[in-house]
PDB file of C-alpha atoms in Angstrom:
ATOM      1  CA  MET A 238      12.312  30.189  -9.138  1.00 89.00           C
ATOM      2  CA  LYS A 239      12.914  31.617  -5.675  1.00 96.00           C
ATOM      3  CA  ALA A 240      11.756  30.527  -2.217  1.00 98.00           C
ATOM      4  CA  LEU A 241      11.737  32.427   1.052  1.00 98.00           C
ATOM      5  CA  VAL A 242      12.079  29.938   3.884  1.00 98.00           C
ATOM      6  CA  PHE A 243      11.226  30.768   7.507  1.00 98.00           C
ATOM      7  CA  GLY A 244      12.122  28.889  10.662  1.00 98.00           C
ATOM      8  CA  GLU A 245      14.636  26.989  12.713  1.00 97.00           C
ATOM      9  CA  ILE A 246      18.327  26.479  12.044  1.00 97.00           C
ATOM     10  CA  LEU A 247      19.744  23.908  14.441  1.00 96.00           C
ATOM     11  CA  TYR A 248      22.111  21.018  14.841  1.00 92.00           C
ATOM     12  CA  ASP A 249      20.665  17.499  14.944  1.00 84.00           C
ATOM     13  CA  ILE A 250      22.876  15.425  17.241  1.00 86.00           C
ATOM     14  CA  ILE A 251      22.589  11.838  16.018  1.00 80.00           C
ATOM     15  CA  GLU A 252      24.725   9.159  17.682  1.00 79.00           C
ATOM     16  CA  GLU A 253      27.178  11.867  18.866  1.00 81.00           C
ATOM     17  CA  GLN A 254      27.552  13.282  15.348  1.00 85.00           C
ATOM     18  CA  GLU A 255      26.292  16.820  14.646  1.00 89.00           C
ATOM     19  CA  TYR A 256      24.381  17.514  11.441  1.00 85.00           C
ATOM     20  CA  LEU A 257      23.278  20.999  10.454  1.00 91.00           C
ATOM     21  CA  GLY A 258      19.552  20.930   9.921  1.00 89.00           C
ATOM     22  CA  GLY A 259      16.150  22.083  10.977  1.00 92.00           C
ATOM     23  CA  ALA A 260      13.260  21.440   8.603  1.00 94.00           C
ATOM     24  CA  PRO A 261      13.347  24.921   6.988  1.00 97.00           C
ATOM     25  CA  LEU A 262      17.081  24.760   6.275  1.00 96.00           C
ATOM     26  CA  ASN A 263      16.759  21.210   4.973  1.00 94.00           C
ATOM     27  CA  PHE A 264      13.988  22.418   2.666  1.00 97.00           C
ATOM     28  CA  ALA A 265      16.106  25.351   1.461  1.00 97.00           C
ATOM     29  CA  ALA A 266      19.149  23.166   0.782  1.00 95.00           C
ATOM     30  CA  HIS A 267      17.195  20.594  -1.218  1.00 94.00           C
ATOM     31  CA  PHE A 268      15.347  23.369  -3.063  1.00 95.00           C
ATOM     32  CA  VAL A 269      18.706  24.739  -4.209  1.00 93.00           C
ATOM     33  CA  ARG A 270      20.000  21.274  -5.143  1.00 89.00           C
ATOM     34  CA  GLY A 271      16.932  20.826  -7.310  1.00 87.00           C
ATOM     35  CA  GLY A 272      17.726  23.977  -9.274  1.00 86.00           C
ATOM     36  CA  GLY A 273      15.936  26.723  -7.350  1.00 92.00           C
ATOM     37  CA  GLN A 274      17.131  29.660  -5.262  1.00 96.00           C
ATOM     38  CA  ALA A 275      16.400  30.028  -1.555  1.00 98.00           C
ATOM     39  CA  ASP A 276      16.755  32.723   1.114  1.00 98.00           C
ATOM     40  CA  ILE A 277      16.325  31.661   4.739  1.00 98.00           C
ATOM     41  CA  VAL A 278      14.944  33.728   7.611  1.00 98.00           C
ATOM     42  CA  SER A 279      16.158  32.458  10.982  1.00 98.00           C
ATOM     43  CA  ALA A 280      18.522  33.158  13.862  1.00 98.00           C
ATOM     44  CA  VAL A 281      21.650  31.540  15.287  1.00 98.00           C
ATOM     45  CA  GLY A 282      23.721  32.345  18.328  1.00 98.00           C
ATOM     46  CA  ASP A 283      26.963  34.287  18.296  1.00 98.00           C
ATOM     47  CA  ASP A 284      28.702  31.045  19.256  1.00 97.00           C
ATOM     48  CA  ASN A 285      30.772  28.291  17.696  1.00 97.00           C
ATOM     49  CA  ARG A 286      27.760  26.409  16.344  1.00 97.00           C
ATOM     50  CA  GLY A 287      26.226  29.598  15.001  1.00 98.00           C
ATOM     51  CA  TRP A 288      29.249  30.641  12.969  1.00 98.00           C
ATOM     52  CA  ARG A 289      29.800  27.060  11.854  1.00 97.00           C
ATOM     53  CA  ALA A 290      26.187  27.049  10.664  1.00 97.00           C
ATOM     54  CA  ILE A 291      26.697  30.260   8.676  1.00 98.00           C
ATOM     55  CA  ASN A 292      29.728  28.736   6.997  1.00 97.00           C
ATOM     56  CA  GLU A 293      27.867  25.522   6.155  1.00 96.00           C
ATOM     57  CA  ILE A 294      24.827  27.427   4.869  1.00 97.00           C
ATOM     58  CA  THR A 295      27.130  29.411   2.581  1.00 97.00           C
ATOM     59  CA  ASN A 296      28.513  26.132   1.223  1.00 96.00           C
ATOM     60  CA  LEU A 297      24.926  24.960   0.587  1.00 96.00           C
ATOM     61  CA  ASN A 298      24.373  28.055  -1.605  1.00 97.00           C
ATOM     62  CA  VAL A 299      21.455  29.179   0.544  1.00 98.00           C
ATOM     63  CA  ASN A 300      21.271  32.966   1.045  1.00 97.00           C
ATOM     64  CA  HIS A 301      21.568  33.789   4.761  1.00 97.00           C
ATOM     65  CA  THR A 302      21.464  37.594   4.763  1.00 97.00           C
ATOM     66  CA  ALA A 303      18.168  37.392   6.710  1.00 97.00           C
ATOM     67  CA  VAL A 304      19.641  35.152   9.425  1.00 98.00           C
ATOM     68  CA  ASN A 305      20.016  37.054  12.708  1.00 98.00           C
ATOM     69  CA  ILE A 306      23.180  36.425  14.735  1.00 98.00           C
ATOM     70  CA  LEU A 307      22.228  36.933  18.379  1.00 98.00           C
ATOM     71  CA  LYS A 308      24.562  37.528  21.301  1.00 97.00           C
ATOM     72  CA  GLY A 309      23.901  35.717  24.562  1.00 96.00           C
ATOM     73  CA  ILE A 310      21.539  33.126  23.056  1.00 97.00           C
ATOM     74  CA  GLN A 311      22.714  29.707  21.947  1.00 97.00           C
ATOM     75  CA  THR A 312      22.209  28.142  18.535  1.00 98.00           C
ATOM     76  CA  GLY A 313      19.460  25.535  18.472  1.00 97.00           C
ATOM     77  CA  THR A 314      20.203  21.847  19.039  1.00 95.00           C
ATOM     78  CA  VAL A 315      18.140  18.663  18.964  1.00 90.00           C
ATOM     79  CA  ALA A 316      19.177  15.332  20.434  1.00 88.00           C
ATOM     80  CA  VAL A 317      17.907  12.688  18.004  1.00 81.00           C
ATOM     81  CA  THR A 318      17.445   9.059  19.051  1.00 84.00           C
ATOM     82  CA  LEU A 319      16.943   6.549  16.238  1.00 77.00           C
ATOM     83  CA  ILE A 320      14.795   3.467  16.718  1.00 76.00           C
ATOM     84  CA  LYS A 321      14.849   1.302  13.558  1.00 69.00           C
ATOM     85  CA  GLY A 322      15.743   4.406  11.572  1.00 65.00           C
ATOM     86  CA  GLU A 323      12.832   6.466  12.913  1.00 72.00           C
ATOM     87  CA  PRO A 324      13.786   9.555  14.950  1.00 72.00           C
ATOM     88  CA  SER A 325      12.566  10.800  18.301  1.00 78.00           C
ATOM     89  CA  TYR A 326      13.571  14.303  19.354  1.00 79.00           C
ATOM     90  CA  HIS A 327      14.626  16.198  22.470  1.00 87.00           C
ATOM     91  CA  ILE A 328      14.498  19.856  21.423  1.00 92.00           C
ATOM     92  CA  THR A 329      16.347  22.582  23.332  1.00 93.00           C
ATOM     93  CA  GLU A 330      14.125  25.546  24.228  1.00 94.00           C
ATOM     94  CA  GLU A 331      14.791  29.313  24.284  1.00 96.00           C
ATOM     95  CA  VAL A 332      17.399  29.191  21.561  1.00 98.00           C
ATOM     96  CA  ALA A 333      18.211  31.654  18.801  1.00 98.00           C
ATOM     97  CA  TYR A 334      15.448  30.740  16.351  1.00 98.00           C
ATOM     98  CA  ASP A 335      12.870  31.536  19.057  1.00 98.00           C
ATOM     99  CA  PHE A 336      13.922  35.204  18.833  1.00 98.00           C
ATOM    100  CA  ILE A 337      13.875  36.048  15.105  1.00 98.00           C
ATOM    101  CA  ASP A 338      13.700  39.849  15.018  1.00 97.00           C
ATOM    102  CA  VAL A 339      11.441  41.494  12.448  1.00 96.00           C
ATOM    103  CA  ASN A 340      13.473  44.721  12.602  1.00 96.00           C
ATOM    104  CA  GLN A 341      16.621  42.853  11.531  1.00 95.00           C
ATOM    105  CA  THR A 342      14.751  40.789   8.971  1.00 96.00           C
ATOM    106  CA  LEU A 343      12.065  42.641   7.029  1.00 95.00           C
ATOM    107  CA  PRO A 344      14.296  45.438   5.659  1.00 94.00           C
ATOM    108  CA  VAL A 345      16.551  42.774   4.083  1.00 94.00           C
ATOM    109  CA  LEU A 346      13.581  41.133   2.332  1.00 95.00           C
ATOM    110  CA  LYS A 347      11.479  44.032   1.072  1.00 86.00           C
ATOM    111  CA  GLY A 348      11.592  44.592  -2.663  1.00 88.00           C
ATOM    112  CA  LYS A 349      12.856  41.092  -3.465  1.00 93.00           C
ATOM    113  CA  PRO A 350      10.667  38.890  -5.694  1.00 94.00           C
ATOM    114  CA  TYR A 351       9.753  35.486  -4.259  1.00 97.00           C
ATOM    115  CA  ASP A 352       7.577  32.736  -5.734  1.00 96.00           C
ATOM    116  CA  ILE A 353       7.210  30.485  -2.699  1.00 97.00           C
ATOM    117  CA  PHE A 354       7.056  31.004   1.055  1.00 98.00           C
ATOM    118  CA  TYR A 355       7.775  28.028   3.322  1.00 98.00           C
ATOM    119  CA  PHE A 356       7.072  27.828   7.053  1.00 98.00           C
ATOM    120  CA  GLY A 357       6.436  25.192   9.710  1.00 98.00           C
ATOM    121  CA  THR A 358       5.270  24.924  13.299  1.00 98.00           C
ATOM    122  CA  LEU A 359       8.310  24.662  15.593  1.00 97.00           C
ATOM    123  CA  ALA A 360       9.660  28.196  15.035  1.00 97.00           C
ATOM    124  CA  GLN A 361       6.225  29.561  15.988  1.00 98.00           C
ATOM    125  CA  ARG A 362       6.400  28.207  19.561  1.00 97.00           C
ATOM    126  CA  ALA A 363       7.798  31.556  20.773  1.00 96.00           C
ATOM    127  CA  GLU A 364       5.858  34.798  20.431  1.00 97.00           C
ATOM    128  CA  LYS A 365       8.699  36.864  18.957  1.00 97.00           C
ATOM    129  CA  SER A 366       9.399  34.562  16.018  1.00 98.00           C
ATOM    130  CA  ARG A 367       5.679  33.927  15.486  1.00 98.00           C
ATOM    131  CA  SER A 368       5.069  37.667  15.255  1.00 98.00           C
ATOM    132  CA  THR A 369       7.928  38.077  12.751  1.00 98.00           C
ATOM    133  CA  LEU A 370       6.455  35.307  10.592  1.00 98.00           C
ATOM    134  CA  ASN A 371       3.076  37.034  10.477  1.00 97.00           C
ATOM    135  CA  ASP A 372       4.667  40.397   9.694  1.00 97.00           C
ATOM    136  CA  ILE A 373       6.476  38.870   6.721  1.00 97.00           C
ATOM    137  CA  LEU A 374       3.270  37.306   5.394  1.00 97.00           C
ATOM    138  CA  ASP A 375       1.466  40.622   5.819  1.00 96.00           C
ATOM    139  CA  SER A 376       4.205  42.533   3.983  1.00 96.00           C
ATOM    140  CA  ILE A 377       5.192  40.324   1.017  1.00 96.00           C
ATOM    141  CA  THR A 378       3.069  38.610  -1.647  1.00 95.00           C
ATOM    142  CA  PHE A 379       3.808  35.025  -2.694  1.00 97.00           C
ATOM    143  CA  ARG A 380       2.293  32.798  -5.372  1.00 96.00           C
ATOM    144  CA  HIS A 381       2.410  29.764  -3.063  1.00 97.00           C
ATOM    145  CA  VAL A 382       2.495  29.652   0.743  1.00 98.00           C
ATOM    146  CA  PHE A 383       3.599  26.180   1.811  1.00 98.00           C
ATOM    147  CA  TYR A 384       2.926  25.042   5.385  1.00 98.00           C
ATOM    148  CA  ASP A 385       4.861  21.925   6.386  1.00 97.00           C
ATOM    149  CA  VAL A 386       3.335  20.997   9.738  1.00 96.00           C
ATOM    150  CA  ASN A 387       6.189  18.991  11.358  1.00 94.00           C
ATOM    151  CA  LEU A 388       4.588  18.669  14.792  1.00 94.00           C
ATOM    152  CA  ARG A 389       7.015  18.462  17.693  1.00 91.00           C
ATOM    153  CA  LYS A 390       6.077  17.697  21.297  1.00 87.00           C
ATOM    154  CA  ASP A 391       5.020  20.734  23.373  1.00 88.00           C
ATOM    155  CA  ALA A 392       5.586  23.087  20.413  1.00 93.00           C
ATOM    156  CA  TYR A 393       2.037  23.604  19.124  1.00 96.00           C
ATOM    157  CA  THR A 394      -1.520  24.471  20.127  1.00 96.00           C
ATOM    158  CA  PRO A 395      -4.870  24.188  18.307  1.00 96.00           C
ATOM    159  CA  GLN A 396      -4.883  27.963  17.775  1.00 97.00           C
ATOM    160  CA  LEU A 397      -1.366  27.948  16.316  1.00 97.00           C
ATOM    161  CA  ILE A 398      -2.320  25.188  13.863  1.00 97.00           C
ATOM    162  CA  ARG A 399      -5.549  26.937  12.913  1.00 97.00           C
ATOM    163  CA  ASN A 400      -3.788  30.267  12.339  1.00 97.00           C
ATOM    164  CA  SER A 401      -1.154  28.553  10.187  1.00 98.00           C
ATOM    165  CA  LEU A 402      -3.829  26.896   8.059  1.00 98.00           C
ATOM    166  CA  LYS A 403      -5.411  30.312   7.505  1.00 97.00           C
ATOM    167  CA  ARG A 404      -2.130  31.617   6.048  1.00 97.00           C
ATOM    168  CA  CYS A 405      -1.215  28.796   3.658  1.00 98.00           C
ATOM    169  CA  THR A 406      -2.268  27.761   0.161  1.00 98.00           C
ATOM    170  CA  ILE A 407      -0.548  24.346   0.237  1.00 98.00           C
ATOM    171  CA  LEU A 408      -0.525  22.056   3.266  1.00 98.00           C
ATOM    172  CA  LYS A 409       1.887  19.169   3.812  1.00 98.00           C
ATOM    173  CA  LEU A 410       1.771  16.775   6.746  1.00 98.00           C
ATOM    174  CA  ASN A 411       2.279  13.060   7.400  1.00 96.00           C
ATOM    175  CA  THR A 412      -0.106  10.223   8.171  1.00 96.00           C
ATOM    176  CA  ASP A 413       0.760  10.328  11.898  1.00 95.00           C
ATOM    177  CA  GLU A 414      -0.163  14.009  12.059  1.00 97.00           C
ATOM    178  CA  VAL A 415      -3.588  13.618  10.439  1.00 98.00           C
ATOM    179  CA  PRO A 416      -5.320  12.074  13.506  1.00 97.00           C
ATOM    180  CA  VAL A 417      -3.547  14.490  15.877  1.00 97.00           C
ATOM    181  CA  ILE A 418      -4.732  17.562  13.985  1.00 97.00           C
ATOM    182  CA  SER A 419      -8.166  15.985  13.459  1.00 97.00           C
ATOM    183  CA  GLN A 420      -8.575  15.770  17.229  1.00 97.00           C
ATOM    184  CA  LEU A 421      -7.144  19.251  17.811  1.00 96.00           C
ATOM    185  CA  LEU A 422      -9.426  20.969  15.322  1.00 96.00           C
ATOM    186  CA  TYR A 423     -12.504  18.766  14.995  1.00 96.00           C
ATOM    187  CA  LYS A 424     -12.532  16.677  18.204  1.00 96.00           C
ATOM    188  CA  THR A 425     -12.741  13.436  16.252  1.00 96.00           C
ATOM    189  CA  SER A 426     -10.495  11.024  14.356  1.00 92.00           C
ATOM    190  CA  LEU A 427     -10.920  11.533  10.626  1.00 96.00           C
ATOM    191  CA  SER A 428      -9.785   9.404   7.712  1.00 96.00           C
ATOM    192  CA  ASN A 429      -7.197  10.942   5.409  1.00 97.00           C
ATOM    193  CA  GLU A 430      -9.842  11.833   2.849  1.00 97.00           C
ATOM    194  CA  LEU A 431     -12.327  13.283   5.328  1.00 97.00           C
ATOM    195  CA  PHE A 432      -9.550  15.288   6.947  1.00 98.00           C
ATOM    196  CA  CYS A 433      -8.648  16.800   3.575  1.00 98.00           C
ATOM    197  CA  ARG A 434     -12.275  17.647   2.838  1.00 97.00           C
ATOM    198  CA  TYR A 435     -12.777  19.288   6.241  1.00 97.00           C
ATOM    199  CA  VAL A 436      -9.616  21.396   5.872  1.00 97.00           C
ATOM    200  CA  LYS A 437     -10.428  22.313   2.278  1.00 95.00           C
ATOM    201  CA  GLU A 438     -13.908  23.449   3.289  1.00 95.00           C
ATOM    202  CA  GLU A 439     -12.804  25.536   6.281  1.00 96.00           C
ATOM    203  CA  PHE A 440      -9.590  27.080   4.985  1.00 96.00           C
ATOM    204  CA  MET A 441      -8.309  28.532   1.701  1.00 86.00           C
ATOM    205  CA  VAL A 442      -5.960  25.605   1.139  1.00 96.00           C
ATOM    206  CA  SER A 443      -5.797  24.672  -2.552  1.00 95.00           C
ATOM    207  CA  LEU A 444      -3.711  21.501  -2.238  1.00 97.00           C
ATOM    208  CA  ILE A 445      -2.950  18.977   0.522  1.00 98.00           C
ATOM    209  CA  VAL A 446      -0.095  16.457   0.497  1.00 98.00           C
ATOM    210  CA  ILE A 447       0.118  13.660   3.085  1.00 98.00           C
ATOM    211  CA  THR A 448       3.374  11.702   3.241  1.00 96.00           C
ATOM    212  CA  ALA A 449       3.323   8.072   4.337  1.00 93.00           C
ATOM    213  CA  ALA A 450       7.030   7.131   4.680  1.00 87.00           C
ATOM    214  CA  GLU A 451       7.862   3.981   2.691  1.00 87.00           C
ATOM    215  CA  LYS A 452       4.247   3.727   1.489  1.00 92.00           C
ATOM    216  CA  GLY A 453       4.604   6.907  -0.558  1.00 93.00           C
ATOM    217  CA  CYS A 454       2.150   9.783  -0.284  1.00 96.00           C
ATOM    218  CA  LEU A 455      -1.380  10.980  -0.888  1.00 98.00           C
ATOM    219  CA  VAL A 456      -2.325  14.104  -2.839  1.00 98.00           C
ATOM    220  CA  PHE A 457      -5.672  15.854  -2.424  1.00 98.00           C
ATOM    221  CA  ALA A 458      -6.357  18.068  -5.420  1.00 95.00           C
ATOM    222  CA  ASN A 459      -9.532  18.949  -7.319  1.00 91.00           C
ATOM    223  CA  GLN A 460     -11.625  17.242  -4.630  1.00 93.00           C
ATOM    224  CA  ARG A 461      -9.893  13.905  -5.248  1.00 96.00           C
ATOM    225  CA  LEU A 462      -7.442  11.978  -3.049  1.00 97.00           C
ATOM    226  CA  THR A 463      -4.770  10.114  -5.041  1.00 97.00           C
ATOM    227  CA  THR A 464      -2.395   7.549  -3.518  1.00 96.00           C
ATOM    228  CA  LEU A 465       1.128   7.300  -4.946  1.00 95.00           C
ATOM    229  CA  PRO A 466       3.470   4.416  -4.017  1.00 92.00           C
ATOM    230  CA  GLY A 467       6.861   5.041  -2.459  1.00 85.00           C
ATOM    231  CA  THR A 468      10.313   4.224  -3.798  1.00 81.00           C
ATOM    232  CA  PRO A 469      11.854   1.183  -2.021  1.00 83.00           C
ATOM    233  CA  VAL A 470      14.969   1.975   0.033  1.00 83.00           C
ATOM    234  CA  GLN A 471      17.004   0.497   2.877  1.00 84.00           C
ATOM    235  CA  VAL A 472      16.386   3.103   5.584  1.00 82.00           C
ATOM    236  CA  VAL A 473      19.419   4.508   7.407  1.00 77.00           C
ATOM    237  CA  ASP A 474      17.642   7.442   9.045  1.00 75.00           C
ATOM    238  CA  THR A 475      14.607   9.424   7.981  1.00 78.00           C
ATOM    239  CA  VAL A 476      15.812  12.797   9.317  1.00 77.00           C
ATOM    240  CA  GLY A 477      15.368  15.328   6.499  1.00 80.00           C
ATOM    241  CA  ALA A 478      13.555  12.942   4.137  1.00 89.00           C
ATOM    242  CA  GLY A 479      10.246  14.762   4.496  1.00 92.00           C
ATOM    243  CA  ASP A 480      11.951  18.114   3.951  1.00 95.00           C
ATOM    244  CA  ALA A 481      13.607  16.833   0.773  1.00 94.00           C
ATOM    245  CA  PHE A 482      10.173  15.621  -0.341  1.00 95.00           C
ATOM    246  CA  SER A 483       8.658  19.065   0.316  1.00 97.00           C
ATOM    247  CA  ALA A 484      11.367  20.981  -1.552  1.00 96.00           C
ATOM    248  CA  THR A 485      11.254  18.686  -4.557  1.00 94.00           C
ATOM    249  CA  PHE A 486       7.461  18.779  -4.639  1.00 96.00           C
ATOM    250  CA  MET A 487       7.340  22.578  -4.616  1.00 96.00           C
ATOM    251  CA  LEU A 488      10.032  22.952  -7.263  1.00 92.00           C
ATOM    252  CA  HIS A 489       8.201  20.759  -9.706  1.00 92.00           C
ATOM    253  CA  TYR A 490       4.664  21.758  -8.811  1.00 94.00           C
ATOM    254  CA  HIS A 491       5.506  25.421  -9.312  1.00 91.00           C
ATOM    255  CA  HIS A 492       7.090  24.554 -12.662  1.00 86.00           C
ATOM    256  CA  SER A 493       4.450  22.179 -14.030  1.00 89.00           C
ATOM    257  CA  GLY A 494       1.250  22.744 -12.061  1.00 93.00           C
ATOM    258  CA  ASP A 495       0.947  18.930 -11.955  1.00 95.00           C
ATOM    259  CA  ALA A 496       0.702  17.839  -8.310  1.00 96.00           C
ATOM    260  CA  ILE A 497       0.791  14.108  -9.125  1.00 95.00           C
ATOM    261  CA  ALA A 498       3.967  14.294 -11.205  1.00 93.00           C
ATOM    262  CA  ALA A 499       5.566  16.563  -8.597  1.00 94.00           C
ATOM    263  CA  ALA A 500       4.754  14.044  -5.864  1.00 95.00           C
ATOM    264  CA  GLU A 501       6.294  11.195  -7.887  1.00 93.00           C
ATOM    265  CA  MET A 502       9.596  13.024  -8.085  1.00 91.00           C
ATOM    266  CA  ALA A 503       9.342  14.056  -4.418  1.00 94.00           C
ATOM    267  CA  ASN A 504       8.931  10.386  -3.440  1.00 92.00           C
ATOM    268  CA  LEU A 505      12.150   9.579  -5.302  1.00 90.00           C
ATOM    269  CA  ILE A 506      14.220  12.247  -3.538  1.00 90.00           C
ATOM    270  CA  GLY A 507      12.684  11.622  -0.125  1.00 91.00           C
ATOM    271  CA  SER A 508      13.505   7.910  -0.338  1.00 89.00           C
ATOM    272  CA  PHE A 509      17.078   8.662  -1.337  1.00 88.00           C
ATOM    273  CA  VAL A 510      17.570  10.883   1.728  1.00 87.00           C
ATOM    274  CA  ALA A 511      16.037   8.240   4.027  1.00 85.00           C
ATOM    275  CA  GLY A 512      18.692   5.834   2.786  1.00 84.00           C
ATOM    276  CA  LYS A 513      21.557   8.124   3.842  1.00 87.00           C
ATOM    277  CA  SER A 514      22.885   9.538   7.126  1.00 77.00           C
ATOM    278  CA  GLY A 515      21.986  13.129   7.938  1.00 73.00           C
ATOM    279  CA  PRO A 516      19.334  15.431   6.518  1.00 79.00           C
ATOM    280  CA  ILE A 517      21.232  16.902   3.535  1.00 80.00           C
ATOM    281  CA  PRO A 518      23.308  14.158   1.876  1.00 83.00           C
ATOM    282  CA  ASP A 519      25.042  14.794  -1.432  1.00 84.00           C
ATOM    283  CA  TYR A 520      23.037  13.656  -4.446  1.00 84.00           C
ATOM    284  CA  THR A 521      24.678  10.888  -6.437  1.00 85.00           C
ATOM    285  CA  PRO A 522      25.327  11.299 -10.190  1.00 85.00           C
ATOM    286  CA  GLU A 523      22.751   8.535 -10.773  1.00 82.00           C
ATOM    287  CA  LEU A 524      20.085  10.417  -8.803  1.00 82.00           C
ATOM    288  CA  LYS A 525      20.832  13.650 -10.647  1.00 78.00           C
ATOM    289  CA  GLN A 526      20.378  11.770 -13.916  1.00 77.00           C
ATOM    290  CA  GLN A 527      17.041  10.318 -12.746  1.00 73.00           C
ATOM    291  CA  VAL A 528      15.834  13.784 -11.762  1.00 70.00           C
ATOM    292  CA  ALA A 529      16.904  15.214 -15.122  1.00 68.00           C
ATOM    293  CA  LEU A 530      15.075  12.456 -17.020  1.00 67.00           C
ATOM    294  CA  LEU A 531      11.898  12.878 -15.003  1.00 62.00           C
ATOM    295  CA  THR A 532      12.049  16.648 -15.355  1.00 60.00           C
ATOM    296  CA  ARG A 533      12.300  16.357 -19.142  1.00 60.00           C
ATOM    297  CA  HIS A 534       9.396  13.929 -19.160  1.00 56.00           C
ATOM    298  CA  GLN A 535       7.251  16.332 -17.102  1.00 52.00           C
ATOM    299  CA  GLY A 536       8.139  19.181 -19.424  1.00 49.00           C
ATOM    300  CA  ARG A 537       6.695  17.470 -22.507  1.00 46.00           C
TER     301      ARG A 537
END
């Protein structure tokens, strides 16, 4: 199973420590750890952070041949402030991932088979990267197109959200984003279920997943909204937890076609990441065993 992942590569700076991340890279890394393969489309600067990122991405076993290395533009950074484990972000603008070049990217991708395409919102804030994203979607066919909203301040518009919803088959967002997007698109505050029904009716989205932190998640499939409880954990920081959830969900949904079972496993991995520092912690032997047991159970 192979995913093509589009978007930002950056360093999260948390309490003066730098962690390689960005939602797309976090997704790719967890997708690989779950047993899949992932190529990432992005850009880094021709600077210390950029080359350090390439080295770390190599160690994560994520294919980076479609990552542009750009001279004169710095690698992305985000200053993360934690309040009771929950992050707030100060995101640097006009960095490398804002300038992903289709001419450096598409020739590397054409002819390769991919099952899943992942994209988010932040890397679409700049016209050049947004155009490259649309060119990729126009040029390559995927079984699933997964849109993980990940709203960030001053990095989205109603039109950008609407265009993204038109391109995806699976939508993932969190409970805080539901009322924001409800207001953006429908000028009213909708319940989780009504939001899902509105989006399902207007767009070609086949499946909607809403994460709810420690409360678990909700899955809207076959015109029904199902609530799944979370896995208890002592939160250290939640950076990357939603991305781990997304990667695990897509791995197992693609394999089984069972959105509820996929969400159960995604809750497990997302909670584990929330209990660790940084967005891509090493999985423990115990967690790997739990994943293996659940995977065998799903395969019956």
